[in-house]
Amino acid sequence: MAIIKNCKKIEPYFAPFVDGLLEEEETQLVQEHVEACPDCLARLALSRQARLLLLRLQEEDIVLPEGFQARLMQRIMTGDLATDVLDLSWQGLVTTLLQLLEVIFGMLLGPQPATAWQPA
Amino acid sequence: MSSFAELSDAALVRRCQETLPYDARPFEALVKRYREQVFAIAYRMMGEAQEAEDQTQEVFIKVYRSIKRFRGEAAFSTWIYRIAVNTCLDALSKQQRRPQRVEADIAEAEEAQYPIRTAARAEPTPEQAALRRELIECIRDTMMALRDRERLILTLRDVQGMEYRQIADVLNVRIGAVKMRIHRARLAFQQAFARMCREYLPTS
Ligand SMILES: [Zn+2]
């Protein structure tokens, strides 16, 4: 492959180069360019340093505040959000009614036991 | 019901569409599956926990409101990350409390010795651990000094470890544009880092 002389054309290869995601041939293209272009070599070095530093943030454990889901569900259930998702068209109401019945029957019948009860 | 945990995203979404608002369990299972990831993105974008929780709640409320209209053109994960990204960017542009990165801001931060904390050495922890914590804090401060969109793409790629393809889908741009933005954002990061965290630069 011919050497890419245009810096703009080689630039899209830099991120995947730093991330180690280029094919051998593309890696060679980048290497050949930066050997002849000190500006891009400098930028590539900076880019790699940035990547290495940013990866350190992965060491940080980001912990979801306790009770997050309870607070969310509280907001959803007590607000008018629950009715927001209702489809108030005529067809929507029929579907909704059918779904409601399904849920009620599901609850009445309960989970189906895998095996029938057997006397000891 | 523990069986929700075994369902695919698509199956859970279908359940939500069938049962909301009467039965919220499939929705809760989806929240459980994505809350940490969404919170992590929000935390990196907003810079602190309370703001991050507020935005994470917003994200799931939006998901709750619109999940019935979700048609599955994109993966659910892509869809929810897109909502997360847009919610955070909106909140940040409304805040406007933090000025965008310009030379003057950086100079000002430098003058105020913004991220430098030598006092932490007095802590009883081993020096190495303290230095490591300081470095990470400085990296975090540098992130907050970047433009929102620079911080966003670095968060998705380098901190969350998302693949180019998914980033392109989430941001709705071509994969070539993603690669360019990552590279440029890394350069911006390194420039800001050099000014704000000079003492951590490799001495060469
Ligand atoms: Zn060049």
mmCIF file with all atom_site columns, N, CA and C in Angstrom, chain A residues 85, chain B residues 9-10 12-14 16-17 20 26-27 30-31 34 37-38 41 55-88 152 156 162 165-172:
data_model
loop_
_atom_site.group_PDB
_atom_site.id
_atom_site.type_symbol
_atom_site.label_atom_id
_atom_site.label_alt_id
_atom_site.label_comp_id
_atom_site.label_asym_id
_atom_site.label_entity_id
_atom_site.label_seq_id
_atom_site.pdbx_PDB_ins_code
_atom_site.Cartn_x
_atom_site.Cartn_y
_atom_site.Cartn_z
_atom_site.occupancy
_atom_site.B_iso_or_equiv
_atom_site.pdbx_formal_charge
_atom_site.auth_seq_id
_atom_site.auth_comp_id
_atom_site.auth_asym_id
_atom_site.auth_atom_id
_atom_site.pdbx_PDB_model_num
ATOM 1   N N  . VAL A 1 85  ? -49.056 6.160  30.552 1.00 0.00 ? 85  VAL A N  1
ATOM 2   C CA . VAL A 1 85  ? -48.801 5.104  29.574 1.00 0.00 ? 85  VAL A CA 1
ATOM 3   C C  . VAL A 1 85  ? -50.086 4.476  29.056 1.00 0.00 ? 85  VAL A C  1
ATOM 4   N N  . ASP B 2 9   ? -33.560 -8.658 26.705 1.00 0.00 ? 9   ASP B N  1
ATOM 5   C CA . ASP B 2 9   ? -34.082 -7.290 26.714 1.00 0.00 ? 9   ASP B CA 1
ATOM 6   C C  . ASP B 2 9   ? -35.377 -7.211 25.908 1.00 0.00 ? 9   ASP B C  1
ATOM 7   N N  . ALA B 2 10  ? -35.332 -7.785 24.706 1.00 0.00 ? 10  ALA B N  1
ATOM 8   C CA . ALA B 2 10  ? -36.487 -7.692 23.812 1.00 0.00 ? 10  ALA B CA 1
ATOM 9   C C  . ALA B 2 10  ? -37.733 -8.324 24.448 1.00 0.00 ? 10  ALA B C  1
ATOM 10  N N  . LEU B 2 12  ? -38.303 -8.694 27.666 1.00 0.00 ? 12  LEU B N  1
ATOM 11  C CA . LEU B 2 12  ? -38.750 -7.848 28.781 1.00 0.00 ? 12  LEU B CA 1
ATOM 12  C C  . LEU B 2 12  ? -39.509 -6.628 28.275 1.00 0.00 ? 12  LEU B C  1
ATOM 13  N N  . VAL B 2 13  ? -39.001 -6.045 27.190 1.00 0.00 ? 13  VAL B N  1
ATOM 14  C CA . VAL B 2 13  ? -39.682 -4.890 26.605 1.00 0.00 ? 13  VAL B CA 1
ATOM 15  C C  . VAL B 2 13  ? -41.095 -5.284 26.188 1.00 0.00 ? 13  VAL B C  1
ATOM 16  N N  . ARG B 2 14  ? -41.202 -6.458 25.547 1.00 0.00 ? 14  ARG B N  1
ATOM 17  C CA . ARG B 2 14  ? -42.523 -6.935 25.121 1.00 0.00 ? 14  ARG B CA 1
ATOM 18  C C  . ARG B 2 14  ? -43.458 -7.088 26.318 1.00 0.00 ? 14  ARG B C  1
ATOM 19  N N  . CYS B 2 16  ? -43.272 -5.484 29.129 1.00 0.00 ? 16  CYS B N  1
ATOM 20  C CA . CYS B 2 16  ? -43.628 -4.133 29.592 1.00 0.00 ? 16  CYS B CA 1
ATOM 21  C C  . CYS B 2 16  ? -44.765 -3.583 28.745 1.00 0.00 ? 16  CYS B C  1
ATOM 22  N N  . GLN B 2 17  ? -44.656 -3.777 27.441 1.00 0.00 ? 17  GLN B N  1
ATOM 23  C CA . GLN B 2 17  ? -45.673 -3.239 26.545 1.00 0.00 ? 17  GLN B CA 1
ATOM 24  C C  . GLN B 2 17  ? -47.024 -3.891 26.797 1.00 0.00 ? 17  GLN B C  1
ATOM 25  N N  . LEU B 2 20  ? -47.723 -2.922 31.364 1.00 0.00 ? 20  LEU B N  1
ATOM 26  C CA . LEU B 2 20  ? -47.744 -1.616 32.027 1.00 0.00 ? 20  LEU B CA 1
ATOM 27  C C  . LEU B 2 20  ? -49.076 -0.936 31.793 1.00 0.00 ? 20  LEU B C  1
ATOM 28  N N  . PRO B 2 26  ? -41.869 -6.425 35.031 1.00 0.00 ? 26  PRO B N  1
ATOM 29  C CA . PRO B 2 26  ? -40.887 -6.477 33.929 1.00 0.00 ? 26  PRO B CA 1
ATOM 30  C C  . PRO B 2 26  ? -40.128 -5.162 33.765 1.00 0.00 ? 26  PRO B C  1
ATOM 31  N N  . PHE B 2 27  ? -40.821 -4.054 34.004 1.00 0.00 ? 27  PHE B N  1
ATOM 32  C CA . PHE B 2 27  ? -40.136 -2.754 33.937 1.00 0.00 ? 27  PHE B CA 1
ATOM 33  C C  . PHE B 2 27  ? -39.061 -2.663 35.011 1.00 0.00 ? 27  PHE B C  1
ATOM 34  N N  . LEU B 2 30  ? -36.007 -4.414 33.988 1.00 0.00 ? 30  LEU B N  1
ATOM 35  C CA . LEU B 2 30  ? -35.197 -3.639 33.047 1.00 0.00 ? 30  LEU B CA 1
ATOM 36  C C  . LEU B 2 30  ? -34.393 -2.558 33.771 1.00 0.00 ? 30  LEU B C  1
ATOM 37  N N  . VAL B 2 31  ? -35.033 -1.904 34.729 1.00 0.00 ? 31  VAL B N  1
ATOM 38  C CA . VAL B 2 31  ? -34.335 -0.873 35.508 1.00 0.00 ? 31  VAL B CA 1
ATOM 39  C C  . VAL B 2 31  ? -33.122 -1.497 36.199 1.00 0.00 ? 31  VAL B C  1
ATOM 40  N N  . TYR B 2 34  ? -30.190 -2.084 33.870 1.00 0.00 ? 34  TYR B N  1
ATOM 41  C CA . TYR B 2 34  ? -29.484 -0.947 33.269 1.00 0.00 ? 34  TYR B CA 1
ATOM 42  C C  . TYR B 2 34  ? -29.136 0.191  34.218 1.00 0.00 ? 34  TYR B C  1
ATOM 43  N N  . GLN B 2 37  ? -25.295 1.093  34.695 1.00 0.00 ? 37  GLN B N  1
ATOM 44  C CA . GLN B 2 37  ? -24.671 1.637  33.492 1.00 0.00 ? 37  GLN B CA 1
ATOM 45  C C  . GLN B 2 37  ? -25.135 3.059  33.234 1.00 0.00 ? 37  GLN B C  1
ATOM 46  N N  . VAL B 2 38  ? -26.442 3.275  33.350 1.00 0.00 ? 38  VAL B N  1
ATOM 47  C CA . VAL B 2 38  ? -26.980 4.612  33.097 1.00 0.00 ? 38  VAL B CA 1
ATOM 48  C C  . VAL B 2 38  ? -26.443 5.579  34.144 1.00 0.00 ? 38  VAL B C  1
ATOM 49  N N  . ILE B 2 41  ? -22.798 6.586  33.403 1.00 0.00 ? 41  ILE B N  1
ATOM 50  C CA . ILE B 2 41  ? -22.705 7.592  32.345 1.00 0.00 ? 41  ILE B CA 1
ATOM 51  C C  . ILE B 2 41  ? -23.110 8.958  32.894 1.00 0.00 ? 41  ILE B C  1
ATOM 52  N N  . GLN B 2 55  ? -30.661 12.729 37.050 1.00 0.00 ? 55  GLN B N  1
ATOM 53  C CA . GLN B 2 55  ? -30.737 12.474 35.611 1.00 0.00 ? 55  GLN B CA 1
ATOM 54  C C  . GLN B 2 55  ? -31.043 11.003 35.321 1.00 0.00 ? 55  GLN B C  1
ATOM 55  N N  . THR B 2 56  ? -30.508 10.119 36.151 1.00 0.00 ? 56  THR B N  1
ATOM 56  C CA . THR B 2 56  ? -30.791 8.691  35.949 1.00 0.00 ? 56  THR B CA 1
ATOM 57  C C  . THR B 2 56  ? -32.282 8.422  36.155 1.00 0.00 ? 56  THR B C  1
ATOM 58  N N  . GLN B 2 57  ? -32.865 9.066  37.162 1.00 0.00 ? 57  GLN B N  1
ATOM 59  C CA . GLN B 2 57  ? -34.310 8.928  37.381 1.00 0.00 ? 57  GLN B CA 1
ATOM 60  C C  . GLN B 2 57  ? -35.078 9.440  36.150 1.00 0.00 ? 57  GLN B C  1
ATOM 61  N N  . GLU B 2 58  ? -34.651 10.587 35.652 1.00 0.00 ? 58  GLU B N  1
ATOM 62  C CA . GLU B 2 58  ? -35.272 11.158 34.452 1.00 0.00 ? 58  GLU B CA 1
ATOM 63  C C  . GLU B 2 58  ? -35.261 10.153 33.318 1.00 0.00 ? 58  GLU B C  1
ATOM 64  N N  . VAL B 2 59  ? -34.102 9.525  33.120 1.00 0.00 ? 59  VAL B N  1
ATOM 65  C CA . VAL B 2 59  ? -33.942 8.573  32.022 1.00 0.00 ? 59  VAL B CA 1
ATOM 66  C C  . VAL B 2 59  ? -34.977 7.454  32.138 1.00 0.00 ? 59  VAL B C  1
ATOM 67  N N  . PHE B 2 60  ? -35.096 6.887  33.339 1.00 0.00 ? 60  PHE B N  1
ATOM 68  C CA . PHE B 2 60  ? -36.009 5.745  33.480 1.00 0.00 ? 60  PHE B CA 1
ATOM 69  C C  . PHE B 2 60  ? -37.478 6.181  33.418 1.00 0.00 ? 60  PHE B C  1
ATOM 70  N N  . ILE B 2 61  ? -37.741 7.390  33.818 1.00 0.00 ? 61  ILE B N  1
ATOM 71  C CA . ILE B 2 61  ? -39.111 7.894  33.687 1.00 0.00 ? 61  ILE B CA 1
ATOM 72  C C  . ILE B 2 61  ? -39.456 8.062  32.202 1.00 0.00 ? 61  ILE B C  1
ATOM 73  N N  . LYS B 2 62  ? -38.489 8.553  31.431 1.00 0.00 ? 62  LYS B N  1
ATOM 74  C CA . LYS B 2 62  ? -38.712 8.665  29.985 1.00 0.00 ? 62  LYS B CA 1
ATOM 75  C C  . LYS B 2 62  ? -38.910 7.288  29.361 1.00 0.00 ? 62  LYS B C  1
ATOM 76  N N  . VAL B 2 63  ? -38.116 6.328  29.827 1.00 0.00 ? 63  VAL B N  1
ATOM 77  C CA . VAL B 2 63  ? -38.251 4.962  29.310 1.00 0.00 ? 63  VAL B CA 1
ATOM 78  C C  . VAL B 2 63  ? -39.652 4.444  29.648 1.00 0.00 ? 63  VAL B C  1
ATOM 79  N N  . TYR B 2 64  ? -40.072 4.661  30.873 1.00 0.00 ? 64  TYR B N  1
ATOM 80  C CA . TYR B 2 64  ? -41.399 4.205  31.314 1.00 0.00 ? 64  TYR B CA 1
ATOM 81  C C  . TYR B 2 64  ? -42.490 4.802  30.430 1.00 0.00 ? 64  TYR B C  1
ATOM 82  N N  . ARG B 2 65  ? -42.359 6.096  30.165 1.00 0.00 ? 65  ARG B N  1
ATOM 83  C CA . ARG B 2 65  ? -43.391 6.790  29.382 1.00 0.00 ? 65  ARG B CA 1
ATOM 84  C C  . ARG B 2 65  ? -43.438 6.332  27.939 1.00 0.00 ? 65  ARG B C  1
ATOM 85  N N  . SER B 2 66  ? -42.274 5.987  27.387 1.00 0.00 ? 66  SER B N  1
ATOM 86  C CA . SER B 2 66  ? -42.267 5.750  25.934 1.00 0.00 ? 66  SER B CA 1
ATOM 87  C C  . SER B 2 66  ? -42.043 4.300  25.538 1.00 0.00 ? 66  SER B C  1
ATOM 88  N N  . ILE B 2 67  ? -41.931 3.420  26.505 1.00 0.00 ? 67  ILE B N  1
ATOM 89  C CA . ILE B 2 67  ? -41.596 2.032  26.143 1.00 0.00 ? 67  ILE B CA 1
ATOM 90  C C  . ILE B 2 67  ? -42.688 1.377  25.304 1.00 0.00 ? 67  ILE B C  1
ATOM 91  N N  . LYS B 2 68  ? -43.934 1.804  25.462 1.00 0.00 ? 68  LYS B N  1
ATOM 92  C CA . LYS B 2 68  ? -45.005 1.225  24.647 1.00 0.00 ? 68  LYS B CA 1
ATOM 93  C C  . LYS B 2 68  ? -44.855 1.583  23.175 1.00 0.00 ? 68  LYS B C  1
ATOM 94  N N  . ARG B 2 69  ? -44.162 2.691  22.926 1.00 0.00 ? 69  ARG B N  1
ATOM 95  C CA . ARG B 2 69  ? -43.980 3.101  21.530 1.00 0.00 ? 69  ARG B CA 1
ATOM 96  C C  . ARG B 2 69  ? -42.659 2.605  20.958 1.00 0.00 ? 69  ARG B C  1
ATOM 97  N N  . PHE B 2 70  ? -41.845 1.957  21.781 1.00 0.00 ? 70  PHE B N  1
ATOM 98  C CA . PHE B 2 70  ? -40.554 1.450  21.309 1.00 0.00 ? 70  PHE B CA 1
ATOM 99  C C  . PHE B 2 70  ? -40.798 0.290  20.354 1.00 0.00 ? 70  PHE B C  1
ATOM 100 N N  . ARG B 2 71  ? -40.307 0.430  19.103 1.00 0.00 ? 71  ARG B N  1
ATOM 101 C CA . ARG B 2 71  ? -40.588 -0.579 18.088 1.00 0.00 ? 71  ARG B CA 1
ATOM 102 C C  . ARG B 2 71  ? -39.408 -1.505 17.826 1.00 0.00 ? 71  ARG B C  1
ATOM 103 N N  . GLY B 2 72  ? -38.329 -1.292 18.530 1.00 0.00 ? 72  GLY B N  1
ATOM 104 C CA . GLY B 2 72  ? -37.202 -2.211 18.387 1.00 0.00 ? 72  GLY B CA 1
ATOM 105 C C  . GLY B 2 72  ? -36.397 -2.045 17.108 1.00 0.00 ? 72  GLY B C  1
ATOM 106 N N  . GLU B 2 73  ? -36.408 -0.850 16.508 1.00 0.00 ? 73  GLU B N  1
ATOM 107 C CA . GLU B 2 73  ? -35.558 -0.623 15.324 1.00 0.00 ? 73  GLU B CA 1
ATOM 108 C C  . GLU B 2 73  ? -34.086 -0.696 15.725 1.00 0.00 ? 73  GLU B C  1
ATOM 109 N N  . ALA B 2 74  ? -33.809 -0.198 16.924 1.00 0.00 ? 74  ALA B N  1
ATOM 110 C CA . ALA B 2 74  ? -32.454 -0.337 17.474 1.00 0.00 ? 74  ALA B CA 1
ATOM 111 C C  . ALA B 2 74  ? -32.556 -1.297 18.658 1.00 0.00 ? 74  ALA B C  1
ATOM 112 N N  . ALA B 2 75  ? -31.406 -1.763 19.116 1.00 0.00 ? 75  ALA B N  1
ATOM 113 C CA . ALA B 2 75  ? -31.418 -2.592 20.326 1.00 0.00 ? 75  ALA B CA 1
ATOM 114 C C  . ALA B 2 75  ? -31.908 -1.742 21.488 1.00 0.00 ? 75  ALA B C  1
ATOM 115 N N  . PHE B 2 76  ? -32.521 -2.370 22.477 1.00 0.00 ? 76  PHE B N  1
ATOM 116 C CA . PHE B 2 76  ? -33.003 -1.620 23.634 1.00 0.00 ? 76  PHE B CA 1
ATOM 117 C C  . PHE B 2 76  ? -31.836 -0.899 24.319 1.00 0.00 ? 76  PHE B C  1
ATOM 118 N N  . SER B 2 77  ? -30.687 -1.568 24.401 1.00 0.00 ? 77  SER B N  1
ATOM 119 C CA . SER B 2 77  ? -29.535 -0.949 25.071 1.00 0.00 ? 77  SER B CA 1
ATOM 120 C C  . SER B 2 77  ? -29.137 0.350  24.365 1.00 0.00 ? 77  SER B C  1
ATOM 121 N N  . THR B 2 78  ? -29.119 0.320  23.042 1.00 0.00 ? 78  THR B N  1
ATOM 122 C CA . THR B 2 78  ? -28.788 1.522  22.278 1.00 0.00 ? 78  THR B CA 1
ATOM 123 C C  . THR B 2 78  ? -29.803 2.627  22.558 1.00 0.00 ? 78  THR B C  1
ATOM 124 N N  . TRP B 2 79  ? -31.047 2.220  22.577 1.00 0.00 ? 79  TRP B N  1
ATOM 125 C CA . TRP B 2 79  ? -32.142 3.177  22.806 1.00 0.00 ? 79  TRP B CA 1
ATOM 126 C C  . TRP B 2 79  ? -32.016 3.835  24.180 1.00 0.00 ? 79  TRP B C  1
ATOM 127 N N  . ILE B 2 80  ? -31.788 3.045  25.196 1.00 0.00 ? 80  ILE B N  1
ATOM 128 C CA . ILE B 2 80  ? -31.729 3.623  26.548 1.00 0.00 ? 80  ILE B CA 1
ATOM 129 C C  . ILE B 2 80  ? -30.462 4.470  26.717 1.00 0.00 ? 80  ILE B C  1
ATOM 130 N N  . TYR B 2 81  ? -29.350 4.053  26.122 1.00 0.00 ? 81  TYR B N  1
ATOM 131 C CA . TYR B 2 81  ? -28.143 4.890  26.219 1.00 0.00 ? 81  TYR B CA 1
ATOM 132 C C  . TYR B 2 81  ? -28.342 6.207  25.483 1.00 0.00 ? 81  TYR B C  1
ATOM 133 N N  . ARG B 2 82  ? -29.079 6.148  24.383 1.00 0.00 ? 82  ARG B N  1
ATOM 134 C CA . ARG B 2 82  ? -29.360 7.384  23.645 1.00 0.00 ? 82  ARG B CA 1
ATOM 135 C C  . ARG B 2 82  ? -30.178 8.337  24.525 1.00 0.00 ? 82  ARG B C  1
ATOM 136 N N  . ILE B 2 83  ? -31.164 7.783  25.211 1.00 0.00 ? 83  ILE B N  1
ATOM 137 C CA . ILE B 2 83  ? -31.971 8.610  26.114 1.00 0.00 ? 83  ILE B CA 1
ATOM 138 C C  . ILE B 2 83  ? -31.083 9.172  27.219 1.00 0.00 ? 83  ILE B C  1
ATOM 139 N N  . ALA B 2 84  ? -30.188 8.347  27.740 1.00 0.00 ? 84  ALA B N  1
ATOM 140 C CA . ALA B 2 84  ? -29.302 8.795  28.819 1.00 0.00 ? 84  ALA B CA 1
ATOM 141 C C  . ALA B 2 84  ? -28.416 9.945  28.353 1.00 0.00 ? 84  ALA B C  1
ATOM 142 N N  . VAL B 2 85  ? -27.824 9.774  27.180 1.00 0.00 ? 85  VAL B N  1
ATOM 143 C CA . VAL B 2 85  ? -26.927 10.794 26.634 1.00 0.00 ? 85  VAL B CA 1
ATOM 144 C C  . VAL B 2 85  ? -27.674 12.111 26.424 1.00 0.00 ? 85  VAL B C  1
ATOM 145 N N  . ASN B 2 86  ? -28.851 12.031 25.799 1.00 0.00 ? 86  ASN B N  1
ATOM 146 C CA . ASN B 2 86  ? -29.600 13.250 25.512 1.00 0.00 ? 86  ASN B CA 1
ATOM 147 C C  . ASN B 2 86  ? -30.098 13.927 26.781 1.00 0.00 ? 86  ASN B C  1
ATOM 148 N N  . THR B 2 87  ? -30.503 13.114 27.750 1.00 0.00 ? 87  THR B N  1
ATOM 149 C CA . THR B 2 87  ? -30.981 13.679 29.013 1.00 0.00 ? 87  THR B CA 1
ATOM 150 C C  . THR B 2 87  ? -29.864 14.452 29.718 1.00 0.00 ? 87  THR B C  1
ATOM 151 N N  . CYS B 2 88  ? -28.685 13.871 29.743 1.00 0.00 ? 88  CYS B N  1
ATOM 152 C CA . CYS B 2 88  ? -27.554 14.546 30.403 1.00 0.00 ? 88  CYS B CA 1
ATOM 153 C C  . CYS B 2 88  ? -27.137 15.803 29.644 1.00 0.00 ? 88  CYS B C  1
ATOM 154 N N  . LEU B 2 152 ? -18.374 13.390 26.786 1.00 0.00 ? 152 LEU B N  1
ATOM 155 C CA . LEU B 2 152 ? -19.315 12.316 26.463 1.00 0.00 ? 152 LEU B CA 1
ATOM 156 C C  . LEU B 2 152 ? -18.642 11.188 25.686 1.00 0.00 ? 152 LEU B C  1
ATOM 157 N N  . LEU B 2 156 ? -18.007 7.314  26.957 1.00 0.00 ? 156 LEU B N  1
ATOM 158 C CA . LEU B 2 156 ? -18.533 6.117  26.316 1.00 0.00 ? 156 LEU B CA 1
ATOM 159 C C  . LEU B 2 156 ? -17.411 5.166  25.905 1.00 0.00 ? 156 LEU B C  1
ATOM 160 N N  . MET B 2 162 ? -17.322 1.220  25.586 1.00 0.00 ? 162 MET B N  1
ATOM 161 C CA . MET B 2 162 ? -18.278 0.890  24.527 1.00 0.00 ? 162 MET B CA 1
ATOM 162 C C  . MET B 2 162 ? -17.562 0.748  23.187 1.00 0.00 ? 162 MET B C  1
ATOM 163 N N  . ARG B 2 165 ? -19.002 0.811  17.133 1.00 0.00 ? 165 ARG B N  1
ATOM 164 C CA . ARG B 2 165 ? -20.278 0.605  16.449 1.00 0.00 ? 165 ARG B CA 1
ATOM 165 C C  . ARG B 2 165 ? -21.460 1.065  17.323 1.00 0.00 ? 165 ARG B C  1
ATOM 166 N N  . GLN B 2 166 ? -21.402 0.677  18.603 1.00 0.00 ? 166 GLN B N  1
ATOM 167 C CA . GLN B 2 166 ? -22.511 1.065  19.472 1.00 0.00 ? 166 GLN B CA 1
ATOM 168 C C  . GLN B 2 166 ? -22.524 2.575  19.732 1.00 0.00 ? 166 GLN B C  1
ATOM 169 N N  . ILE B 2 167 ? -21.335 3.160  19.869 1.00 0.00 ? 167 ILE B N  1
ATOM 170 C CA . ILE B 2 167 ? -21.274 4.611  20.056 1.00 0.00 ? 167 ILE B CA 1
ATOM 171 C C  . ILE B 2 167 ? -21.905 5.308  18.850 1.00 0.00 ? 167 ILE B C  1
ATOM 172 N N  . ALA B 2 168 ? -21.576 4.810  17.651 1.00 0.00 ? 168 ALA B N  1
ATOM 173 C CA . ALA B 2 168 ? -22.138 5.398  16.431 1.00 0.00 ? 168 ALA B CA 1
ATOM 174 C C  . ALA B 2 168 ? -23.668 5.303  16.461 1.00 0.00 ? 168 ALA B C  1
ATOM 175 N N  . ASP B 2 169 ? -24.186 4.159  16.887 1.00 0.00 ? 169 ASP B N  1
ATOM 176 C CA . ASP B 2 169 ? -25.638 3.987  16.961 1.00 0.00 ? 169 ASP B CA 1
ATOM 177 C C  . ASP B 2 169 ? -26.263 4.907  18.006 1.00 0.00 ? 169 ASP B C  1
ATOM 178 N N  . VAL B 2 170 ? -25.619 4.988  19.178 1.00 0.00 ? 170 VAL B N  1
ATOM 179 C CA . VAL B 2 170 ? -26.163 5.815  20.260 1.00 0.00 ? 170 VAL B CA 1
ATOM 180 C C  . VAL B 2 170 ? -26.182 7.285  19.845 1.00 0.00 ? 170 VAL B C  1
ATOM 181 N N  . LEU B 2 171 ? -25.091 7.740  19.222 1.00 0.00 ? 171 LEU B N  1
ATOM 182 C CA . LEU B 2 171 ? -25.001 9.155  18.850 1.00 0.00 ? 171 LEU B CA 1
ATOM 183 C C  . LEU B 2 171 ? -25.605 9.435  17.484 1.00 0.00 ? 171 LEU B C  1
ATOM 184 N N  . ASN B 2 172 ? -25.975 8.343  16.787 1.00 0.00 ? 172 ASN B N  1
ATOM 185 C CA . ASN B 2 172 ? -26.579 8.479  15.474 1.00 0.00 ? 172 ASN B CA 1
ATOM 186 C C  . ASN B 2 172 ? -25.657 9.197  14.484 1.00 0.00 ? 172 ASN B C  1
#
